Tab-separated table of N, CA and C and ligand atoms in Angstrom:
chain	number	residue	atom	x	y	z
A	1	UNK	N	-13.535	16.607	-0.382
A	1	UNK	CA	-12.435	15.872	-0.497
A	1	UNK	C	-10.639	16.473	-0.049
A	2	UNK	N	-10.005	15.901	0.363
A	2	UNK	CA	-8.863	16.779	0.735
A	2	UNK	C	-7.548	15.895	0.671
A	3	UNK	N	-6.566	16.352	0.440
A	3	UNK	CA	-4.962	15.747	-0.064
A	3	UNK	C	-4.781	15.335	1.345
A	4	UNK	N	-4.299	13.907	1.700
A	4	UNK	CA	-3.689	13.748	3.021
A	4	UNK	C	-2.077	13.739	2.714
A	5	UNK	N	-1.504	13.957	4.133
A	5	UNK	CA	-0.155	14.139	3.914
A	5	UNK	C	0.560	12.540	4.179
A	6	UNK	N	1.293	12.058	3.253
A	6	UNK	CA	1.829	10.817	3.040
A	6	UNK	C	2.808	10.821	4.125
A	7	UNK	N	2.840	9.576	4.987
A	7	UNK	CA	4.192	9.448	5.798
A	7	UNK	C	4.898	9.028	5.417
A	8	UNK	N	6.552	9.703	5.218
A	8	UNK	CA	7.509	9.133	4.552
A	8	UNK	C	8.728	8.419	5.420
A	9	UNK	N	9.389	7.620	4.526
A	9	UNK	CA	9.932	6.525	5.278
A	9	UNK	C	11.448	7.274	5.591
A	10	UNK	N	12.253	7.241	6.823
A	10	UNK	CA	11.895	6.294	7.888
A	10	UNK	C	10.848	6.706	9.228
A	11	UNK	N	9.824	7.317	8.956
A	11	UNK	CA	8.659	8.239	9.929
A	11	UNK	C	8.071	6.702	10.509
A	12	UNK	N	8.468	6.563	12.209
A	12	UNK	CA	8.128	5.709	12.984
A	12	UNK	C	6.823	5.224	12.910
A	13	UNK	N	5.857	5.911	12.621
A	13	UNK	CA	4.440	5.805	12.541
A	13	UNK	C	4.184	5.116	10.996
A	14	UNK	N	4.983	4.750	10.734
A	14	UNK	CA	4.819	3.566	9.213
A	14	UNK	C	5.039	2.133	9.978
A	15	UNK	N	5.559	2.131	11.425
A	15	UNK	CA	5.360	0.835	11.628
A	15	UNK	C	4.278	0.673	12.822
A	16	UNK	N	3.228	1.659	12.266
A	16	UNK	CA	2.154	1.009	13.425
A	16	UNK	C	1.220	0.126	12.558
A	17	UNK	N	-0.196	-0.488	13.686
A	17	UNK	CA	-0.485	-1.914	13.275
A	17	UNK	C	-1.947	-1.253	12.824
A	18	UNK	N	-2.952	-1.192	11.803
A	18	UNK	CA	-4.430	-0.681	11.958
A	18	UNK	C	-4.997	-1.674	12.781
A	19	UNK	N	-6.286	-1.418	12.905
A	19	UNK	CA	-7.183	-2.121	13.527
A	19	UNK	C	-8.126	-2.251	12.419
A	20	UNK	N	-9.405	-3.419	12.543
A	20	UNK	CA	-10.191	-3.463	11.597
A	20	UNK	C	-11.197	-2.247	11.911
A	21	UNK	N	-11.925	-1.923	10.520
A	21	UNK	CA	-12.676	-1.082	10.724
A	21	UNK	C	-14.027	-1.704	11.211
A	22	UNK	N	-15.209	-0.953	11.996
A	22	UNK	CA	-16.041	-1.865	12.185
A	22	UNK	C	-17.506	-0.515	12.344
A	23	UNK	N	-16.990	0.541	11.972
A	23	UNK	CA	-18.387	1.605	11.515
A	23	UNK	C	-18.093	2.014	10.244
A	24	UNK	N	-19.253	1.855	9.506
A	24	UNK	CA	-19.169	2.279	7.974
A	24	UNK	C	-20.378	3.368	7.822
A	25	UNK	N	-19.662	4.484	8.035
A	25	UNK	CA	-20.444	5.702	7.691
A	25	UNK	C	-19.663	6.790	7.344
A	26	UNK	N	-20.525	7.872	7.205
A	26	UNK	CA	-20.003	8.853	6.191
A	26	UNK	C	-18.799	9.510	6.424
A	27	UNK	N	-17.964	9.209	7.868
A	27	UNK	CA	-16.614	9.550	7.893
A	27	UNK	C	-15.822	8.856	7.417
A	28	UNK	N	-16.335	7.233	7.233
A	28	UNK	CA	-14.983	6.335	6.417
A	28	UNK	C	-15.360	6.626	4.900
A	29	UNK	N	-16.762	6.703	4.444
A	29	UNK	CA	-16.299	7.243	3.232
A	29	UNK	C	-15.638	8.481	2.727
A	30	UNK	N	-15.801	9.639	3.918
A	30	UNK	CA	-14.838	10.699	3.489
A	30	UNK	C	-13.275	10.287	3.677
A	31	UNK	N	-12.946	9.268	4.551
A	31	UNK	CA	-11.563	9.133	4.645
A	31	UNK	C	-10.913	8.406	3.694
A	32	UNK	N	-11.890	7.136	2.841
A	32	UNK	CA	-11.563	6.562	1.476
A	32	UNK	C	-11.533	7.490	0.293
A	33	UNK	N	-12.431	8.499	0.173
A	33	UNK	CA	-12.537	9.568	-0.800
A	33	UNK	C	-11.362	10.590	-0.978
A	34	UNK	N	-10.856	10.671	0.434
A	34	UNK	CA	-9.350	11.797	0.681
A	34	UNK	C	-8.037	10.623	0.400
A	35	UNK	N	-8.342	9.101	0.678
A	35	UNK	CA	-7.080	8.556	0.421
A	35	UNK	C	-6.913	8.532	-1.226
A	36	UNK	N	-7.962	8.172	-1.959
A	36	UNK	CA	-8.215	7.894	-3.508
A	36	UNK	C	-7.781	9.229	-4.268
A	37	UNK	N	-7.796	10.692	-3.718
A	37	UNK	CA	-7.717	11.541	-4.170
A	37	UNK	C	-6.164	11.841	-3.874
A	38	UNK	N	-5.799	11.267	-2.750
A	38	UNK	CA	-4.307	11.593	-2.400
A	38	UNK	C	-3.422	10.679	-3.275
A	39	UNK	N	-4.158	9.407	-3.340
A	39	UNK	CA	-3.216	8.393	-4.430
A	39	UNK	C	-3.086	8.777	-5.563
A	40	UNK	N	-4.162	9.210	-6.276
A	40	UNK	CA	-4.004	9.818	-7.579
A	40	UNK	C	-3.028	11.096	-7.949
A	41	UNK	N	-3.297	11.939	-6.951
A	41	UNK	CA	-2.278	12.760	-7.027
A	41	UNK	C	-0.734	12.435	-6.882
A	42	UNK	N	-0.381	11.521	-6.499
A	42	UNK	CA	0.693	11.004	-6.337
A	42	UNK	C	1.410	10.054	-7.159
A	43	UNK	N	0.404	9.770	-8.561
A	43	UNK	CA	0.395	8.991	-9.291
A	43	UNK	C	0.709	7.458	-8.671
A	44	UNK	N	0.203	6.832	-7.603
A	44	UNK	CA	0.369	5.520	-6.862
A	44	UNK	C	-0.788	4.786	-7.455
A	45	UNK	N	-0.361	3.394	-7.325
A	45	UNK	CA	-1.297	2.565	-7.599
A	45	UNK	C	-2.129	1.888	-6.392
A	46	UNK	N	-1.497	2.397	-5.305
A	46	UNK	CA	-2.062	1.944	-4.255
A	46	UNK	C	-1.566	2.771	-2.940
A	47	UNK	N	-2.551	2.899	-1.897
A	47	UNK	CA	-2.397	3.278	-0.884
A	47	UNK	C	-2.936	3.215	0.384
A	48	UNK	N	-2.131	2.643	1.323
A	48	UNK	CA	-2.685	1.954	2.721
A	48	UNK	C	-2.978	3.318	4.032
A	49	UNK	N	-4.042	3.289	4.317
A	49	UNK	CA	-4.070	4.230	5.781
A	49	UNK	C	-3.296	4.515	6.693
A	50	UNK	N	-2.572	3.533	6.720
A	50	UNK	CA	-1.258	3.916	7.844
A	50	UNK	C	-0.480	4.739	6.938
A	51	UNK	N	-0.381	5.069	5.801
A	51	UNK	CA	1.002	5.785	4.981
A	51	UNK	C	0.058	7.437	5.655
A	52	UNK	N	-1.234	7.186	5.501
A	52	UNK	CA	-1.673	8.712	5.942
A	52	UNK	C	-2.133	8.440	7.379
A	53	UNK	N	-1.411	7.943	8.424
A	53	UNK	CA	-1.038	7.987	9.624
A	53	UNK	C	-3.460	7.906	10.188
A	54	UNK	N	-3.720	7.165	9.549
A	54	UNK	CA	-4.984	6.377	9.823
A	54	UNK	C	-5.040	5.095	9.989
A	55	UNK	N	-4.913	4.608	11.662
A	55	UNK	CA	-4.994	3.379	11.812
A	55	UNK	C	-5.799	2.153	11.664
A	56	UNK	N	-6.591	2.372	10.658
A	56	UNK	CA	-7.848	1.489	10.305
A	56	UNK	C	-7.086	0.421	8.949
A	57	UNK	N	-7.956	-0.676	9.142
A	57	UNK	CA	-7.466	-1.660	7.678
A	57	UNK	C	-8.391	-1.019	6.438
A	58	UNK	N	-7.907	-0.120	5.886
A	58	UNK	CA	-8.524	0.218	4.580
A	58	UNK	C	-7.386	0.601	3.709
A	59	UNK	N	-7.567	0.175	2.300
A	59	UNK	CA	-6.895	0.444	1.260
A	59	UNK	C	-7.557	0.960	-0.154
A	60	UNK	N	-6.839	1.927	-0.767
A	60	UNK	CA	-7.150	2.589	-1.898
A	60	UNK	C	-6.416	1.893	-2.961
A	61	UNK	N	-6.871	1.681	-3.982
A	61	UNK	CA	-6.241	0.930	-5.003
A	61	UNK	C	-6.674	0.950	-6.546
A	62	UNK	N	-5.863	1.246	-7.363
A	62	UNK	CA	-6.589	1.296	-8.866
A	62	UNK	C	-5.063	0.905	-9.679
A	63	UNK	N	-5.086	0.029	-10.084
A	63	UNK	CA	-3.761	-0.327	-11.348
A	63	UNK	C	-3.973	-0.392	-12.677
A	64	UNK	N	-5.166	0.399	-13.009
A	64	UNK	CA	-6.198	0.234	-14.065
A	64	UNK	C	-4.815	1.490	-15.013
A	65	UNK	N	-5.322	1.199	-16.398
A	65	UNK	CA	-4.018	2.544	-17.555
A	65	UNK	C	-4.921	3.814	-17.039
A	66	UNK	N	-6.158	3.753	-17.344
A	66	UNK	CA	-7.044	4.398	-17.412
A	66	UNK	C	-7.004	5.746	-15.891
A	67	UNK	N	-6.974	5.009	-14.929
A	67	UNK	CA	-6.954	5.405	-13.609
A	67	UNK	C	-8.374	6.176	-13.076
A	68	UNK	N	-8.942	5.100	-13.739
A	68	UNK	CA	-10.630	5.199	-13.509
A	68	UNK	C	-11.285	3.866	-12.582
A	69	UNK	N	-10.387	3.304	-12.034
A	69	UNK	CA	-11.290	1.824	-11.423
A	69	UNK	C	-10.825	1.830	-10.012
A	70	UNK	N	-11.247	2.772	-9.563
A	70	UNK	CA	-10.973	2.462	-8.124
A	70	UNK	C	-11.452	1.339	-7.395
A	71	UNK	N	-10.719	0.793	-6.409
A	71	UNK	CA	-11.159	-0.439	-5.917
A	71	UNK	C	-10.672	-0.085	-4.441
A	72	UNK	N	-11.869	-0.070	-3.428
A	72	UNK	CA	-11.508	0.072	-2.250
A	72	UNK	C	-12.014	-1.529	-1.365
A	73	UNK	N	-10.823	-1.349	-0.596
A	73	UNK	CA	-10.343	-2.545	-0.205
A	73	UNK	C	-10.337	-2.592	1.402
A	74	UNK	N	-11.408	-2.735	2.299
A	74	UNK	CA	-11.633	-2.975	4.009
A	74	UNK	C	-11.513	-4.087	4.636
A	75	UNK	N	-10.844	-4.382	5.832
A	75	UNK	CA	-10.636	-5.516	6.316
A	75	UNK	C	-10.103	-6.621	5.575
A	76	UNK	N	-9.079	-6.567	4.721
A	76	UNK	CA	-8.636	-7.376	3.633
A	76	UNK	C	-7.922	-8.496	4.411
A	77	UNK	N	-8.256	-9.779	3.689
A	77	UNK	CA	-7.746	-11.248	4.212
A	77	UNK	C	-7.478	-12.106	2.759
A	78	UNK	N	-6.107	-12.287	2.752
A	78	UNK	CA	-5.870	-13.066	1.560
A	78	UNK	C	-6.441	-14.594	2.242
A	79	UNK	N	-7.168	-15.246	1.198
A	79	UNK	CA	-7.509	-17.026	1.798
A	79	UNK	C	-6.871	-17.744	1.006
A	80	UNK	N	-6.246	-17.540	-0.017
A	80	UNK	CA	-5.505	-18.353	-0.579
A	80	UNK	C	-4.503	-17.817	-2.035
A	81	UNK	N	-3.666	-18.470	-1.850
A	81	UNK	CA	-1.946	-17.828	-2.364
A	81	UNK	C	-1.411	-18.705	-3.420
A	82	UNK	N	-0.536	-18.290	-4.725
A	82	UNK	CA	-0.369	-19.663	-5.364
A	82	UNK	C	1.006	-18.777	-6.117
A	83	UNK	N	1.791	-19.541	-6.079
A	83	UNK	CA	2.826	-19.262	-7.184
A	83	UNK	C	3.836	-18.059	-6.692
A	84	UNK	N	4.547	-18.055	-7.223
A	84	UNK	CA	6.229	-16.667	-6.645
A	84	UNK	C	6.112	-15.755	-7.886
A	85	UNK	N	5.783	-14.575	-7.863
A	85	UNK	CA	6.453	-13.435	-8.795
A	85	UNK	C	7.217	-12.375	-8.277
A	86	UNK	N	7.968	-11.944	-9.057
A	86	UNK	CA	9.535	-11.200	-8.360
A	86	UNK	C	9.876	-9.886	-9.346
A	87	UNK	N	8.488	-9.009	-9.054
A	87	UNK	CA	8.607	-7.810	-9.716
A	87	UNK	C	9.202	-6.834	-8.865
A	88	UNK	N	9.313	-5.508	-9.672
A	88	UNK	CA	9.822	-4.300	-9.011
A	88	UNK	C	8.613	-3.652	-8.429
A	89	UNK	N	8.964	-3.134	-7.331
A	89	UNK	CA	7.919	-2.197	-6.635
A	89	UNK	C	8.365	-0.792	-6.237
A	90	UNK	N	7.642	0.130	-6.217
A	90	UNK	CA	7.852	1.458	-5.486
A	90	UNK	C	6.844	1.600	-4.342
A	91	UNK	N	6.807	2.917	-3.840
A	91	UNK	CA	6.464	3.101	-2.699
A	91	UNK	C	6.285	4.521	-2.739
A	92	UNK	N	4.852	4.762	-1.965
A	92	UNK	CA	4.726	6.553	-2.096
A	92	UNK	C	5.730	7.235	-1.020
A	93	UNK	N	5.575	6.137	-0.236
A	93	UNK	CA	6.253	6.698	1.028
A	93	UNK	C	7.985	6.578	0.822
A	94	UNK	N	8.193	5.733	-0.199
A	94	UNK	CA	9.708	5.997	-0.355
A	94	UNK	C	9.788	6.510	-2.269
A	95	UNK	N	9.405	7.863	-2.028
A	95	UNK	CA	9.450	8.027	-3.122
A	95	UNK	C	10.928	8.235	-4.452
A	96	UNK	N	11.074	7.525	-5.690
A	96	UNK	CA	12.645	7.583	-6.270
A	96	UNK	C	12.939	6.343	-6.558
A	97	UNK	N	12.360	4.996	-5.116
A	97	UNK	CA	13.212	4.052	-5.280
A	97	UNK	C	12.522	2.850	-5.672
A	98	UNK	N	12.860	1.865	-6.411
A	98	UNK	CA	12.386	0.849	-6.484
A	98	UNK	C	13.043	-0.490	-6.393
A	99	UNK	N	12.410	-1.682	-6.020
A	99	UNK	CA	13.264	-2.867	-5.962
A	99	UNK	C	12.752	-3.921	-6.278
A	100	UNK	N	13.162	-4.997	-6.819
A	100	UNK	CA	12.551	-6.420	-6.798
A	100	UNK	C	11.947	-7.177	-5.716
A	101	UNK	N	10.513	-7.440	-5.309
A	101	UNK	CA	10.158	-8.128	-3.975
A	101	UNK	C	9.780	-9.451	-4.692
A	102	UNK	N	9.701	-10.769	-3.545
A	102	UNK	CA	8.927	-11.399	-3.876
A	102	UNK	C	7.462	-12.091	-3.696
A	103	UNK	N	6.793	-11.868	-4.103
A	103	UNK	CA	5.211	-12.020	-4.156
A	103	UNK	C	4.562	-13.167	-4.466
A	104	UNK	N	3.492	-13.346	-3.670
A	104	UNK	CA	2.489	-14.932	-4.270
A	104	UNK	C	2.090	-14.222	-5.726
A	105	UNK	N	2.065	-15.085	-6.381
A	105	UNK	CA	1.779	-15.110	-8.149
A	105	UNK	C	0.119	-14.622	-8.532
A	106	UNK	N	-0.878	-15.550	-7.518
A	106	UNK	CA	-1.799	-14.952	-7.576
A	106	UNK	C	-2.546	-15.296	-6.486
A	107	UNK	N	-3.404	-14.562	-5.866
A	107	UNK	CA	-4.346	-14.831	-4.369
A	107	UNK	C	-5.903	-14.703	-5.086
A	108	UNK	N	-6.227	-14.919	-3.959
A	108	UNK	CA	-7.782	-14.296	-2.992
A	108	UNK	C	-8.029	-13.961	-2.422
A	109	UNK	N	-8.733	-12.717	-2.394
A	109	UNK	CA	-8.908	-11.840	-1.298
A	109	UNK	C	-10.106	-11.760	-0.952
A	110	UNK	N	-10.198	-11.772	0.220
A	110	UNK	CA	-11.765	-11.640	1.248
A	110	UNK	C	-11.480	-10.183	1.653
A	111	UNK	N	-12.433	-9.581	1.404
A	111	UNK	CA	-12.574	-8.063	2.354
A	111	UNK	C	-14.125	-7.592	2.337
A	112	UNK	N	-13.952	-6.392	2.392
A	112	UNK	CA	-15.246	-5.567	2.872
A	112	UNK	C	-15.110	-4.638	1.600
A	113	UNK	N	-16.283	-4.064	1.229
A	113	UNK	CA	-16.963	-2.711	0.696
A	113	UNK	C	-16.924	-1.860	1.520
A	114	UNK	N	-17.498	-0.322	1.303
A	114	UNK	CA	-17.417	0.941	1.642
A	114	UNK	C	-18.817	0.759	2.885
A	115	UNK	N	-19.526	-0.115	2.386
A	115	UNK	CA	-21.208	-0.048	2.835
A	115	UNK	C	-20.854	-1.713	3.923
A	116	UNK	N	-19.756	-1.817	4.418
A	116	UNK	CA	-19.673	-2.981	4.949
A	116	UNK	C	-19.910	-4.408	4.752
A	117	UNK	N	-20.044	-4.911	2.980
A	117	UNK	CA	-20.889	-5.887	2.365
A	117	UNK	C	-19.210	-6.743	2.231
A	118	UNK	N	-19.258	-8.390	2.004
A	118	UNK	CA	-18.217	-8.775	2.051
A	118	UNK	C	-18.195	-9.077	0.295
A	119	UNK	N	-16.857	-9.493	0.261
A	119	UNK	CA	-16.676	-9.824	-1.431
A	119	UNK	C	-15.189	-10.320	-1.567
A	120	UNK	N	-15.249	-11.190	-2.519
A	120	UNK	CA	-14.068	-11.515	-2.485
A	120	UNK	C	-14.033	-11.810	-4.224
A	121	UNK	N	-12.249	-11.385	-4.321
A	121	UNK	CA	-11.536	-11.323	-5.986
A	121	UNK	C	-10.508	-12.386	-5.923
A	122	UNK	N	-10.242	-12.766	-7.381
A	122	UNK	CA	-9.005	-13.142	-7.541
A	122	UNK	C	-8.043	-12.398	-8.121
A	123	UNK	N	-6.861	-12.350	-7.808
A	123	UNK	CA	-5.815	-11.269	-8.473
A	123	UNK	C	-4.859	-11.784	-8.711
A	124	UNK	N	-4.019	-11.701	-9.519
A	124	UNK	CA	-2.547	-11.729	-10.110
A	124	UNK	C	-2.117	-10.722	-10.826
A	125	UNK	N	-0.598	-10.722	-11.230
A	125	UNK	CA	-0.143	-9.676	-11.741
A	125	UNK	C	0.093	-8.510	-10.704
A	126	UNK	N	0.230	-7.681	-11.564
A	126	UNK	CA	0.115	-6.241	-11.114
A	126	UNK	C	-0.604	-6.064	-9.518
A	127	UNK	N	-2.062	-6.322	-9.725
A	127	UNK	CA	-3.141	-6.232	-8.924
A	127	UNK	C	-2.611	-7.055	-7.594
A	128	UNK	N	-2.025	-8.249	-8.062
A	128	UNK	CA	-1.710	-9.167	-6.677
A	128	UNK	C	-0.428	-8.570	-5.887
A	129	UNK	N	0.208	-8.100	-6.378
A	129	UNK	CA	1.430	-7.485	-6.421
A	129	UNK	C	1.185	-6.152	-5.196
A	130	UNK	N	0.223	-5.493	-5.708
A	130	UNK	CA	-0.261	-4.188	-5.072
A	130	UNK	C	-1.222	-4.485	-3.770
A	131	UNK	N	-1.852	-5.864	-3.834
A	131	UNK	CA	-2.648	-5.948	-2.691
A	131	UNK	C	-1.875	-6.642	-1.836
A	132	UNK	N	-0.580	-6.992	-1.615
A	132	UNK	CA	0.358	-7.863	-1.012
A	132	UNK	C	1.109	-6.690	-0.082
A	133	UNK	N	1.533	-5.565	-1.251
A	133	UNK	CA	2.087	-4.492	-0.633
A	133	UNK	C	1.300	-3.727	0.259
A	134	UNK	N	0.269	-3.304	0.009
A	134	UNK	CA	-0.660	-2.715	0.668
A	134	UNK	C	-0.866	-3.233	2.202
A	135	UNK	N	-1.571	-4.717	1.916
A	135	UNK	CA	-1.731	-5.263	3.133
A	135	UNK	C	-0.641	-5.418	4.133
A	136	UNK	N	0.801	-5.639	3.384
A	136	UNK	CA	1.880	-5.617	4.476
A	136	UNK	C	1.646	-4.187	5.243
A	137	UNK	N	1.463	-3.128	4.582
A	137	UNK	CA	1.206	-1.722	5.853
A	137	UNK	C	0.135	-1.603	6.683
A	138	UNK	N	-0.588	-2.220	6.468
A	138	UNK	CA	-1.512	-2.143	7.650
A	138	UNK	C	-0.944	-2.986	8.868
A	139	UNK	N	-0.173	-3.369	8.907
A	139	UNK	CA	1.212	-4.723	9.862
A	139	UNK	C	2.160	-3.850	10.214
A	140	UNK	N	2.285	-2.617	9.389
A	140	UNK	CA	3.795	-1.808	9.893
A	140	UNK	C	4.699	-2.497	9.084
A	141	UNK	N	4.671	-3.249	8.081
A	141	UNK	CA	5.519	-3.814	7.192
A	141	UNK	C	5.550	-3.423	5.991
A	142	UNK	N	7.184	-3.047	5.767
A	142	UNK	CA	7.424	-2.294	4.507
A	142	UNK	C	7.939	-2.940	3.570
A	143	UNK	N	8.112	-2.506	2.206
A	143	UNK	CA	8.606	-3.559	1.160
A	143	UNK	C	10.421	-3.876	1.195
A	144	UNK	N	11.293	-2.158	2.221
A	144	UNK	CA	12.410	-2.795	2.579
A	144	UNK	C	12.512	-3.909	3.102
A	145	UNK	N	11.545	-4.285	4.005
A	145	UNK	CA	11.940	-5.466	4.925
A	145	UNK	C	11.938	-6.753	4.576
A	146	UNK	N	11.750	-6.694	3.336
A	146	UNK	CA	11.803	-8.096	2.195
A	146	UNK	C	12.966	-8.091	1.777
A	147	UNK	N	13.936	-6.779	1.685
A	147	UNK	CA	15.412	-6.929	0.898
A	147	UNK	C	16.363	-7.687	1.354
A	148	UNK	N	17.462	-7.860	0.953
A	148	UNK	CA	18.687	-8.320	2.090
A	148	UNK	C	19.380	-7.326	2.692
A	149	UNK	N	19.618	-7.548	3.405
A	149	UNK	CA	20.623	-6.455	4.353
A	149	UNK	C	21.168	-5.407	3.883
A	150	UNK	N	21.881	-6.028	2.828
A	150	UNK	CA	22.881	-5.035	1.392
A	150	UNK	C	21.765	-4.214	0.690
A	151	UNK	N	20.634	-4.855	0.370
A	151	UNK	CA	19.968	-4.183	-0.615
A	151	UNK	C	19.448	-2.975	0.453
A	152	UNK	N	18.656	-3.094	1.644
A	152	UNK	CA	18.196	-2.048	2.343
A	152	UNK	C	19.153	-1.115	2.504
A	153	UNK	N	20.455	-1.582	2.794
A	153	UNK	CA	21.737	-0.331	2.985
A	153	UNK	C	21.579	0.494	1.822
A	154	UNK	N	21.482	-0.016	0.467
A	154	UNK	CA	21.569	0.454	-0.429
A	154	UNK	C	20.635	1.661	-0.887
A	155	UNK	N	19.328	0.757	-0.517
A	155	UNK	CA	18.251	1.446	-0.601
A	155	UNK	C	18.087	2.953	0.106
A	156	UNK	N	18.705	2.677	1.156
A	156	UNK	CA	18.884	3.960	2.384
A	156	UNK	C	19.577	5.114	1.776
A	157	UNK	N	20.491	4.537	1.368
A	157	UNK	CA	21.343	5.456	0.824
A	157	UNK	C	21.004	6.633	-0.380
A	158	UNK	N	20.053	5.502	-0.812
A	158	UNK	CA	19.579	6.215	-2.562
A	158	UNK	C	18.551	7.271	-2.681
A	159	UNK	N	17.895	6.673	-0.847
A	159	UNK	CA	16.648	7.544	-0.281
A	159	UNK	C	17.457	9.227	0.128
A	160	UNK	N	18.425	8.989	0.865
A	160	UNK	CA	18.922	9.941	1.521
A	160	UNK	C	19.508	11.058	0.342
A	161	UNK	N	20.295	10.446	-0.867
A	161	UNK	CA	20.644	11.352	-1.698
A	161	UNK	C	19.690	11.886	-2.305
A	162	UNK	N	18.468	11.423	-2.666
A	162	UNK	CA	17.425	11.806	-3.499
A	162	UNK	C	16.970	12.811	-2.563
A	163	UNK	N	16.397	12.760	-1.436
A	163	UNK	CA	16.298	13.715	-0.512
A	163	UNK	C	16.878	14.979	-0.565
A	164	UNK	N	18.689	14.631	-0.798
A	164	UNK	CA	19.323	16.072	-0.487
A	164	UNK	C	19.131	16.862	-1.774
A	165	UNK	N	18.656	16.001	-2.765
A	165	UNK	CA	18.679	16.724	-4.207
A	165	UNK	C	17.369	17.532	-4.329
A	166	UNK	N	16.311	16.918	-3.441
A	166	UNK	CA	14.784	17.409	-3.619
A	166	UNK	C	14.989	18.848	-2.904
A	167	UNK	N	15.428	18.825	-1.288
A	167	UNK	CA	15.195	19.859	-0.537
A	167	UNK	C	16.362	20.705	-0.252
B	201	LIG	ZN1	3.524	1.185	0.424
């Protein structure tokens, strides 16, 4: 296992689009292991492959309190959405900033597991938010894109300030 380096906004590579996974081999298992290790180390609830510069459609998710319920999602597709929720979101590529984003309240996800087997799950609450946020990454979409221009500007300024304090 190895920690991967996470791209930080505004790295243009965060705008790349990921391609479907077609080969389910040891190399894929290694990528997924490394993604989970990286996500747990960063205290995130989700990580998309694009954030670690791997342009394949892979998500590592764990919204449990125990941090011991990893959900590996490959080639995800939302096949049903219902309702609206409006909750604060953060992102490992935007450390230290949080903003409310409008998302579907409930969804049904169709995806594949590590072995290429299809599965479906119903999600709501934080898990539904996380799935939608991470799936956006696979298409080069960031949570800042869902905000008004004013809020985007405010978030950029806040990020600059945080970076000045950190480095
Ligand atoms: Zn994110």
